[in-house]
Amino acid sequence: MTVRTRIAPSPTGDPHVGTAYVALFNYCFARQNGGEFILRIEDTDRERSTPESERMILDALRWLGLQWDEGPDVGGPYGPYRQSERGAIYRQHVDELLAKGHAFRCFCSTERLDALRLEQRAKNLPLGYDGHCLALSPEESERMAADGVAYVVRMKVPRAGQCLVKDLLRGDIVFEWSQVDMQVLLKADGMPTYHLANVVDDHLMGITHILRGEEWIPSAPKHLLLYGYFGWDAPQLCHLPLLRNPDRSKLSKRKNPTSILFYERMGYLPEAMLNYLGLMAWSFPDERDKFTLQEMVAEFDLERISLGGPVFDLTKLNWLNGRWIRESLDIQQYAERVRQWALNSEYLMAIAPLTQQRVERLSDLGPLTLFFFSGYVNPSPEALVGGKLDADAVRRVLDALTRRFDALVAWNRDAIDAVVRAVAAELGLKLKDMLKPVYVTITGNPSGVPLFDAMAILGKDLCRARLRQARAALGEAEEEEEPETEVAAG
RNA sequence: GUCCCCAUCGUCUAACGGUUAGGACGCCAGCCUUUCAAGCUGGUAACCCGGGUUCGACUCCCGGUGGGGGCACCA
């Protein structure tokens, strides 16, 4: 049997390094075994999925060089590879479960479910559906559905006994069925949930091995149960350790740059990114720390994955990236990479209109545009609070901007303008006063080219990173004064 | 709260019953060098705790502790 693995990202935001990390392992495992690597888009969340996000994720994975054999863009024998286009398939499988009595319609309102959860939490009971609609007879259920009463479909779960999950890395994991929730399989909008869609698709697409994040371990029993309900053999499961923030929590954009786009704009080479990701939880047999994707494929071995969650620490990535730049590129290739990175005509043409009126000599361009060719600009706390706002006000401005920019989908001049004005209004500040520290945050200087245009060109990821850096430079709000210390010191 | 996963230098990791616990990043020092890098050399630093099993435990078992994740009509 041909080994088939997949990466199944949800197009609900920026391309995440965690996606690249899991994709890398799936890619290596498939290639190592002469198998196939599939890309599937899990866009069953109608609210949050966007085509734009899907495009960015595909571009990012391509940039890294993780080429898939089948996917929404290249097609393949098991398509469509976009879950939103497989509605009929899920519907059919839900009907099958309903007919076999493995699933039931649930007409409970969200209000009732919220109240139930609240009560369970208050009483310190395990959270989960209480089986209310299980009492409905099939006839009643049919009639209500026919009458147009909104419902979801939930899976039935045994009330007693245990479920054995076999994990390639962790061995046997035992769960009590009593603690497994009666998961929703089909949402009220007719879309399947992840649990149903991933089982149906993995089976139909012939996936033999599922390498996914550790966060999925608790839902494995549900998936196994579904495979059983359908009478299918389940794929091998393998849960990879999660990438961590420096504080060891799950990697998150609040604490770390998580967008692959950030690393690209920052000037990391895709070879180095992949190499570094390969160093996370996995090690080369001879312990070398620099290797290509091809070398990793050749030597890949699940056994060499360590289970402690690795901290995604930029210092070693920096060192590795430096090695790739100076050891693996000749001087022409290096120059070409620099050109592709920022000295390309598209980028230059975006910057040119902002600078033409502001230079007397072409050489004025250097200091004026330095921040366009930098990652971080390292503003000092003094420069940030130099204007009319005190440190605390600047902190609030940076926090509010970060929060609103995160929610912004379209990153362009007008949208940025609107956000900044909204924050000024929210905090009751004059736009002019507020702009000063923001200008320093983004450009590292007190004045220069128009800010909003500059931010639009710079991109969301670099702006976000600079906001965080400036915020960090200011530290936390001052503690209560400690006059004693002052007096004693005097 | 509850269920599950995990545990070697600050960080990434090696070790798969017997090693002075190895390597890499970072940091420190020296060398090299017109500066700075790079490079080279050396140094710093770890087996979470307590019980077992064993002639012998970082390695196996149990219990603590600690960290993490899940507990959505999000994936």
XYZ file of C-alpha atoms (C1' of nucleotides) in Angstrom:
565
model
C 0.000 0.000 0.000
C 1.293 3.417 -0.946
C 1.923 5.722 1.958
C -0.208 8.842 1.668
C -0.006 11.767 4.067
C -1.623 15.147 4.059
C -1.463 18.652 5.379
C -4.914 20.090 5.941
C -4.737 23.786 6.766
C -7.739 25.912 7.577
C -7.688 29.131 5.526
C -8.622 31.418 8.380
C -5.608 33.646 8.713
C -1.948 34.080 7.943
C 0.151 31.069 6.967
C 1.335 29.696 10.296
C 4.794 28.268 10.983
C 3.054 25.426 12.817
C 1.393 24.469 9.543
C 4.766 24.465 7.816
C 6.232 22.369 10.621
C 3.540 19.699 10.419
C 3.648 19.833 6.615
C 7.390 19.251 6.684
C 7.061 16.061 8.720
C 4.216 14.775 6.578
C 6.215 15.572 3.469
C 9.338 13.826 4.718
C 7.454 10.768 5.901
C 5.631 10.355 2.586
C 8.708 10.935 0.436
C 10.870 8.710 2.589
C 8.428 5.871 1.965
C 8.038 6.625 -1.711
C 4.525 7.825 -1.028
C 2.397 10.833 -1.776
C 1.800 14.083 0.036
C -1.591 15.743 -0.305
C -2.785 19.267 0.416
C -6.401 19.661 1.458
C -8.138 22.884 2.375
C -10.354 22.617 5.448
C -12.652 25.556 4.852
C -15.781 24.305 6.592
C -15.926 27.411 8.752
C -17.940 29.734 6.542
C -17.458 32.681 8.855
C -13.713 32.727 8.965
C -12.432 31.042 5.819
C -11.238 33.338 3.055
C -9.846 32.703 -0.437
C -7.156 35.233 0.335
C -5.936 33.186 3.273
C -5.969 30.028 1.185
C -3.857 31.717 -1.468
C -1.343 32.933 1.107
C -1.031 29.500 2.680
C -0.410 27.828 -0.658
C 2.112 30.501 -1.613
C 3.908 30.169 1.692
C 4.207 26.393 1.465
C 5.406 26.720 -2.107
C 7.947 29.331 -1.039
C 9.304 26.830 1.443
C 9.576 24.227 -1.258
C 7.124 21.703 0.173
C 5.542 20.572 -3.059
C 2.361 18.514 -2.807
C 1.271 15.846 -5.255
C -2.444 16.562 -5.072
C -4.283 19.676 -3.995
C -6.884 22.251 -4.955
C -4.496 23.941 -7.374
C -2.956 20.886 -9.048
C -5.928 18.561 -8.817
C -5.625 14.813 -8.472
C -7.719 11.640 -8.572
C -9.396 12.168 -5.203
C -10.724 15.721 -5.611
C -12.155 18.108 -4.921
C -9.476 19.037 -2.381
C -11.445 21.875 -0.859
C -13.940 20.748 1.755
C -16.424 23.465 0.907
C -16.805 21.716 -2.455
C -17.518 18.315 -0.948
C -20.820 19.109 0.721
C -22.794 16.335 -0.966
C -20.262 13.750 0.152
C -20.573 14.715 3.805
C -24.349 14.941 3.608
C -24.474 11.427 2.230
C -22.267 10.091 4.999
C -24.254 11.848 7.683
C -27.411 10.268 6.312
C -25.720 6.907 6.492
C -24.843 7.404 10.159
C -28.368 8.628 10.873
C -29.871 5.601 9.115
C -27.618 3.182 11.006
C -28.472 4.869 14.284
C -24.895 6.008 14.942
C -25.890 9.652 14.971
C -28.909 11.730 15.942
C -30.394 15.131 15.267
C -30.051 17.637 18.052
C -32.501 20.532 18.194
C -31.105 22.154 21.313
C -30.690 25.905 21.198
C -27.324 27.502 21.771
C -28.890 29.150 24.815
C -29.671 25.774 26.343
C -26.207 24.471 25.551
C -24.560 27.555 27.025
C -26.620 27.205 30.177
C -25.725 23.537 30.367
C -22.022 24.268 30.093
C -22.277 26.985 32.703
C -23.991 24.641 35.102
C -21.475 21.862 34.483
C -18.632 24.257 35.048
C -20.191 25.528 38.261
C -20.617 22.011 39.574
C -17.157 21.009 38.398
C -18.610 18.308 36.213
C -16.995 17.215 32.975
C -18.266 19.405 30.147
C -20.259 17.848 27.364
C -23.648 17.297 25.769
C -26.168 15.735 28.135
C -27.969 13.631 25.548
C -31.188 15.619 25.715
C -32.254 14.971 22.093
C -31.324 11.315 22.314
C -34.770 10.857 23.820
C -36.479 11.896 20.603
C -37.962 9.031 18.610
C -36.766 8.686 15.006
C -40.266 9.678 13.852
C -40.302 12.825 15.954
C -36.822 13.688 14.795
C -37.807 13.218 11.148
C -40.942 15.292 11.569
C -39.227 18.199 13.277
C -36.526 18.217 10.614
C -39.204 18.134 7.910
C -40.976 21.003 9.647
C -37.841 23.045 9.231
C -36.727 23.197 12.855
C -33.016 24.015 12.917
C -30.811 21.176 14.070
C -27.307 19.782 14.119
C -26.309 16.139 13.876
C -24.331 14.647 16.727
C -22.538 11.334 16.902
C -23.556 8.717 19.416
C -20.853 7.719 21.861
C -20.824 4.604 24.048
C -21.573 5.426 27.671
C -19.226 2.834 29.103
C -15.995 1.104 28.267
C -12.694 2.344 26.989
C -11.180 3.475 23.746
C -7.652 2.537 22.830
C -5.779 5.030 20.686
C -2.603 3.702 19.132
C -0.119 6.475 18.530
C 3.013 5.807 16.509
C 5.097 7.860 18.925
C 3.351 7.476 22.246
C 2.125 3.917 22.162
C -1.290 3.096 23.574
C -3.420 5.893 25.002
C -6.561 4.898 26.887
C -9.708 7.001 27.135
C -12.954 6.304 28.960
C -15.847 6.576 26.539
C -17.828 8.244 29.283
C -15.591 11.268 29.003
C -15.904 11.578 25.225
C -18.446 14.175 24.117
C -21.242 13.573 21.620
C -19.595 15.742 19.004
C -21.507 17.748 16.462
C -20.836 16.267 13.015
C -23.045 18.476 10.900
C -23.564 22.118 11.767
C -26.853 23.952 11.453
C -25.629 25.577 8.273
C -25.258 22.161 6.672
C -21.466 22.191 6.797
C -19.619 19.323 8.444
C -17.382 19.893 11.451
C -13.715 19.044 11.333
C -14.330 15.721 13.008
C -16.647 14.392 10.331
C -14.946 15.981 7.353
C -11.432 14.869 8.244
C -12.495 11.257 8.787
C -14.522 11.048 5.593
C -11.872 12.786 3.520
C -8.894 10.939 4.929
C -10.627 7.676 4.127
C -11.839 8.681 0.690
C -8.470 10.182 -0.174
C -6.635 7.062 0.878
C -4.618 8.691 3.651
C -2.591 5.995 5.412
C -0.801 8.034 8.074
C -1.999 11.086 9.923
C 0.798 13.193 11.359
C -0.794 16.104 13.151
C -0.358 18.295 16.225
C -0.607 16.982 19.757
C -3.660 19.157 20.314
C -5.667 16.505 18.458
C -5.030 13.642 20.854
C -8.239 14.210 22.834
C -10.401 13.988 19.724
C -8.792 10.820 18.414
C -11.387 8.580 20.128
C -14.191 10.339 18.258
C -12.404 9.871 14.966
C -11.699 6.210 15.642
C -15.332 5.702 16.559
C -16.410 7.239 13.272
C -14.108 5.008 11.253
C -15.716 2.101 13.059
C -19.250 3.346 12.373
C -18.455 3.542 8.679
C -16.747 0.163 8.721
C -13.424 1.606 7.606
C -9.881 0.882 8.684
C -8.425 3.867 10.459
C -5.117 5.395 9.329
C -2.087 5.245 11.608
C -2.058 8.146 14.022
C 0.988 10.115 15.021
C 0.761 13.204 17.172
C 3.650 15.629 16.924
C 4.730 17.837 19.822
C 3.562 21.436 19.616
C 5.868 24.345 18.858
C 6.130 26.606 21.909
C 6.595 30.236 22.822
C 9.617 31.020 24.995
C 7.299 30.730 28.025
C 6.454 27.208 26.837
C 2.837 27.886 25.993
C 1.594 26.845 22.562
C 3.122 29.067 19.879
C 0.909 32.093 19.404
C 1.105 35.332 17.506
C 0.578 37.348 20.658
C 3.982 36.287 21.875
C 5.873 35.387 18.740
C 5.849 36.093 15.027
C 3.962 33.059 13.703
C 3.313 34.069 10.134
C 5.559 32.522 7.503
C 5.191 35.829 5.670
C 6.989 37.530 8.536
C 9.996 35.282 8.139
C 10.039 35.850 4.415
C 9.899 39.643 4.826
C 12.490 39.445 7.561
C 14.959 37.985 5.087
C 15.154 34.367 6.138
C 15.882 31.879 3.372
C 13.305 29.141 2.835
C 16.091 26.559 3.035
C 17.025 27.826 6.487
C 13.410 27.922 7.663
C 12.821 24.337 6.640
C 16.136 23.308 8.147
C 15.293 24.991 11.419
C 11.812 23.479 11.515
C 13.468 20.106 10.935
C 15.533 20.724 14.054
C 12.367 21.150 16.084
C 11.721 17.819 17.836
C 13.708 15.907 15.237
C 17.427 15.329 14.913
C 19.610 14.125 12.083
C 21.182 10.718 12.839
C 24.703 12.142 12.873
C 23.462 15.182 14.791
C 24.420 17.647 12.081
C 22.470 20.846 12.360
C 22.571 21.987 8.756
C 20.788 19.883 6.188
C 18.670 20.222 3.060
C 15.115 19.028 2.611
C 16.413 16.216 0.393
C 18.821 15.087 3.088
C 16.068 15.175 5.672
C 13.817 13.076 3.460
C 16.579 10.527 2.973
C 17.244 10.139 6.675
C 13.800 10.770 8.097
C 12.709 8.461 10.880
C 9.723 8.911 13.163
C 11.715 7.229 15.932
C 13.977 10.241 16.099
C 11.198 12.605 17.112
C 11.501 13.728 20.710
C 8.276 14.428 22.551
C 9.059 17.513 24.610
C 7.531 20.596 22.975
C 10.373 22.579 21.398
C 10.634 26.317 21.956
C 10.664 28.190 18.662
C 13.712 30.292 19.451
C 14.879 32.808 16.891
C 18.526 33.001 17.983
C 19.410 29.625 16.560
C 17.389 30.286 13.434
C 19.401 33.469 12.949
C 22.668 31.593 13.195
C 21.443 28.898 10.828
C 20.172 31.438 8.321
C 23.571 33.114 8.399
C 25.249 29.819 7.636
C 22.935 29.218 4.679
C 23.660 32.676 3.333
C 27.413 32.451 3.572
C 27.951 28.768 2.908
C 25.339 27.745 0.401
C 25.093 30.679 -1.968
C 27.808 31.930 -4.270
C 28.126 35.671 -4.653
C 25.791 35.870 -7.664
C 23.145 33.784 -5.977
C 23.424 35.897 -2.873
C 22.966 39.104 -4.857
C 20.028 37.547 -6.652
C 18.361 36.638 -3.357
C 18.749 40.207 -2.146
C 17.207 41.439 -5.378
C 14.249 39.086 -5.037
C 13.815 39.978 -1.404
C 13.518 43.778 -1.674
C 15.527 45.257 -4.504
C 12.934 44.178 -7.016
C 11.151 46.666 -9.225
C 7.768 46.068 -7.656
C 8.989 47.054 -4.207
C 11.066 49.922 -5.502
C 8.165 51.257 -7.550
C 5.976 51.268 -4.455
C 8.557 53.295 -2.558
C 9.562 55.691 -5.329
C 6.401 57.873 -5.285
C 6.830 58.482 -1.559
C 10.380 59.719 -1.865
C 10.679 61.686 -5.083
C 9.444 64.952 -3.583
C 11.566 64.495 -0.488
C 15.062 64.069 -1.890
C 17.428 66.665 -3.286
C 20.080 64.143 -4.178
C 19.564 60.484 -4.883
C 21.866 59.753 -1.987
C 19.242 61.137 0.378
C 17.341 57.978 -0.323
C 19.441 55.871 2.031
C 18.530 57.478 5.354
C 14.992 58.202 4.161
C 14.143 54.618 3.294
C 16.359 52.609 5.617
C 13.354 51.223 7.471
C 11.963 49.725 4.247
C 14.970 47.438 4.093
C 15.133 46.556 7.752
C 13.437 44.009 9.952
C 13.297 45.714 13.307
C 14.111 49.388 13.783
C 14.906 49.320 17.523
C 13.362 52.593 18.705
C 14.521 53.745 22.116
C 11.953 54.331 24.888
C 13.030 57.972 24.922
C 12.247 58.389 21.238
C 8.869 56.713 21.700
C 7.711 58.984 24.502
C 9.364 62.137 23.191
C 6.071 63.697 22.095
C 2.977 64.865 23.940
C 2.022 61.424 25.233
C 3.489 59.877 28.337
C 4.744 56.302 28.427
C 1.445 54.932 29.623
C -0.519 56.607 26.855
C 1.912 55.270 24.274
C 1.478 51.785 25.695
C -2.265 52.086 25.297
C -1.895 53.333 21.743
C 0.378 50.454 20.756
C -1.885 47.893 22.397
C -4.999 49.271 20.759
C -3.352 49.405 17.340
C -2.078 45.860 17.637
C -5.505 44.618 18.612
C -7.284 46.390 15.771
C -4.695 45.556 13.135
C -5.019 41.884 14.017
C -8.695 42.054 13.192
C -8.023 43.834 9.918
C -8.329 41.662 6.828
C -7.475 44.115 4.070
C -4.059 45.663 4.607
C -3.996 48.877 2.614
C -3.487 52.598 3.090
C -7.131 53.531 3.647
C -7.832 50.682 6.004
C -4.766 51.540 8.070
C -5.813 55.173 8.085
C -9.262 54.228 9.368
C -7.861 52.028 12.119
C -5.475 54.690 13.348
C -8.235 57.297 13.430
C -10.523 54.914 15.244
C -7.890 54.294 17.889
C -7.330 58.028 18.336
C -11.059 58.455 18.874
C -11.253 55.486 21.191
C -8.486 56.820 23.395
C -9.587 60.436 23.096
C -6.279 61.570 21.635
C -5.469 64.084 18.926
C -4.414 62.213 15.802
C -1.321 64.362 15.496
C -0.144 63.630 19.043
C -0.779 59.962 18.649
C 0.983 59.652 15.317
C 4.365 60.697 16.670
C 5.132 57.570 18.697
C 3.575 55.390 16.016
C 5.870 56.957 13.462
C 8.887 56.184 15.590
C 7.610 52.672 16.158
C 7.322 51.901 12.481
C 10.193 53.847 10.966
C 12.573 54.322 13.865
C 12.666 58.044 13.055
C 10.583 61.066 14.034
C 9.751 62.053 10.458
C 9.986 61.040 6.822
C 7.702 59.565 4.188
C 3.920 59.352 4.768
C 3.249 56.828 7.516
C 0.158 55.010 6.255
C 1.614 54.444 2.815
C 4.822 53.239 4.366
C 2.931 50.795 6.574
C 0.938 49.495 3.633
C 4.142 48.817 1.693
C 5.945 47.369 4.675
C 3.199 44.823 5.175
C 1.210 43.683 8.146
C 3.761 41.251 9.520
C 6.651 43.663 9.815
C 4.399 46.399 11.213
C 3.015 44.018 13.792
C 6.521 42.939 14.763
C 7.652 46.544 15.163
C 4.613 47.386 17.255
C 5.428 44.504 19.534
C 9.060 45.494 19.724
C 8.221 49.088 20.628
C 5.730 47.865 23.184
C 8.367 45.621 24.721
C 10.841 48.493 24.802
C 8.435 50.456 26.982
C 8.042 47.617 29.440
C 5.089 47.253 31.737
C 3.330 50.184 33.358
C 5.164 51.679 36.319
C 4.576 50.005 39.678
C 3.368 52.056 42.637
C 6.039 54.563 43.517
C 8.608 53.505 46.010
C 9.691 56.742 47.675
C 11.628 54.806 50.315
C 14.167 53.701 47.795
C 14.561 57.238 46.540
C 15.015 58.632 50.007
C 17.407 55.920 51.036
C 19.411 56.442 47.895
C 19.586 60.159 48.571
C -12.347 21.684 37.622
C -11.737 17.312 34.454
C -9.328 14.140 30.835
C -4.929 13.402 28.114
C 0.311 14.257 26.742
C 5.211 15.470 28.239
C 9.958 16.111 31.453
C 18.630 15.962 29.828
C 22.647 22.534 30.080
C 18.996 29.219 29.410
C 17.475 27.128 24.161
C 17.534 22.847 20.209
C 19.046 18.028 21.125
C 22.324 12.881 21.604
C 22.081 8.739 24.927
C 17.723 3.519 23.732
C 20.936 -0.476 31.756
C 27.413 0.111 32.445
C 29.855 7.238 28.951
C 34.469 11.767 32.898
C 26.246 12.519 30.358
C 28.118 14.093 23.869
C 27.003 17.965 20.057
C 24.814 22.762 18.488
C 22.899 27.920 19.549
C 23.711 31.723 23.095
C 27.178 33.717 26.568
C 32.525 34.442 28.266
C 37.843 34.283 27.035
C 41.873 33.710 23.606
C 43.785 33.330 18.496
C 43.401 35.346 13.599
C 42.539 40.189 11.534
C 43.271 47.547 9.229
C 37.655 47.707 12.009
C 33.470 44.569 12.394
C 31.798 40.027 11.170
C 33.156 35.180 9.733
C 36.608 31.312 11.103
C 39.562 28.604 14.812
C 40.587 27.195 20.126
C 39.052 26.880 25.035
C 35.486 27.828 28.979
C 30.413 28.212 31.266
C 26.064 25.192 31.955
C 21.660 19.759 32.426
C 19.788 14.067 33.779
C 12.623 17.688 38.159
C 11.867 15.037 43.150
C 10.915 10.435 45.948
C 10.366 5.372 45.992
C 11.114 0.719 43.763
C 13.301 -3.229 39.804
C 18.511 -4.456 38.913
C 25.150 -6.330 40.423
C 24.339 -1.454 38.050
C 19.906 3.357 36.341
C 19.324 9.676 32.500
C 17.505 5.194 30.488
C 12.458 0.308 33.091
C 7.969 0.630 36.824
C 5.034 3.464 40.513
C 3.913 8.044 43.033
C 4.596 13.184 43.468
C 5.875 17.940 41.352
C 6.186 20.953 37.201
C 4.942 22.313 32.154
C 1.598 21.787 28.035
C -2.845 20.566 25.397
C -8.200 19.328 24.963
C -13.055 19.959 27.103
C -17.234 24.964 20.436
C -22.459 24.448 15.468
C -13.079 26.727 15.250
C -9.968 23.819 13.120
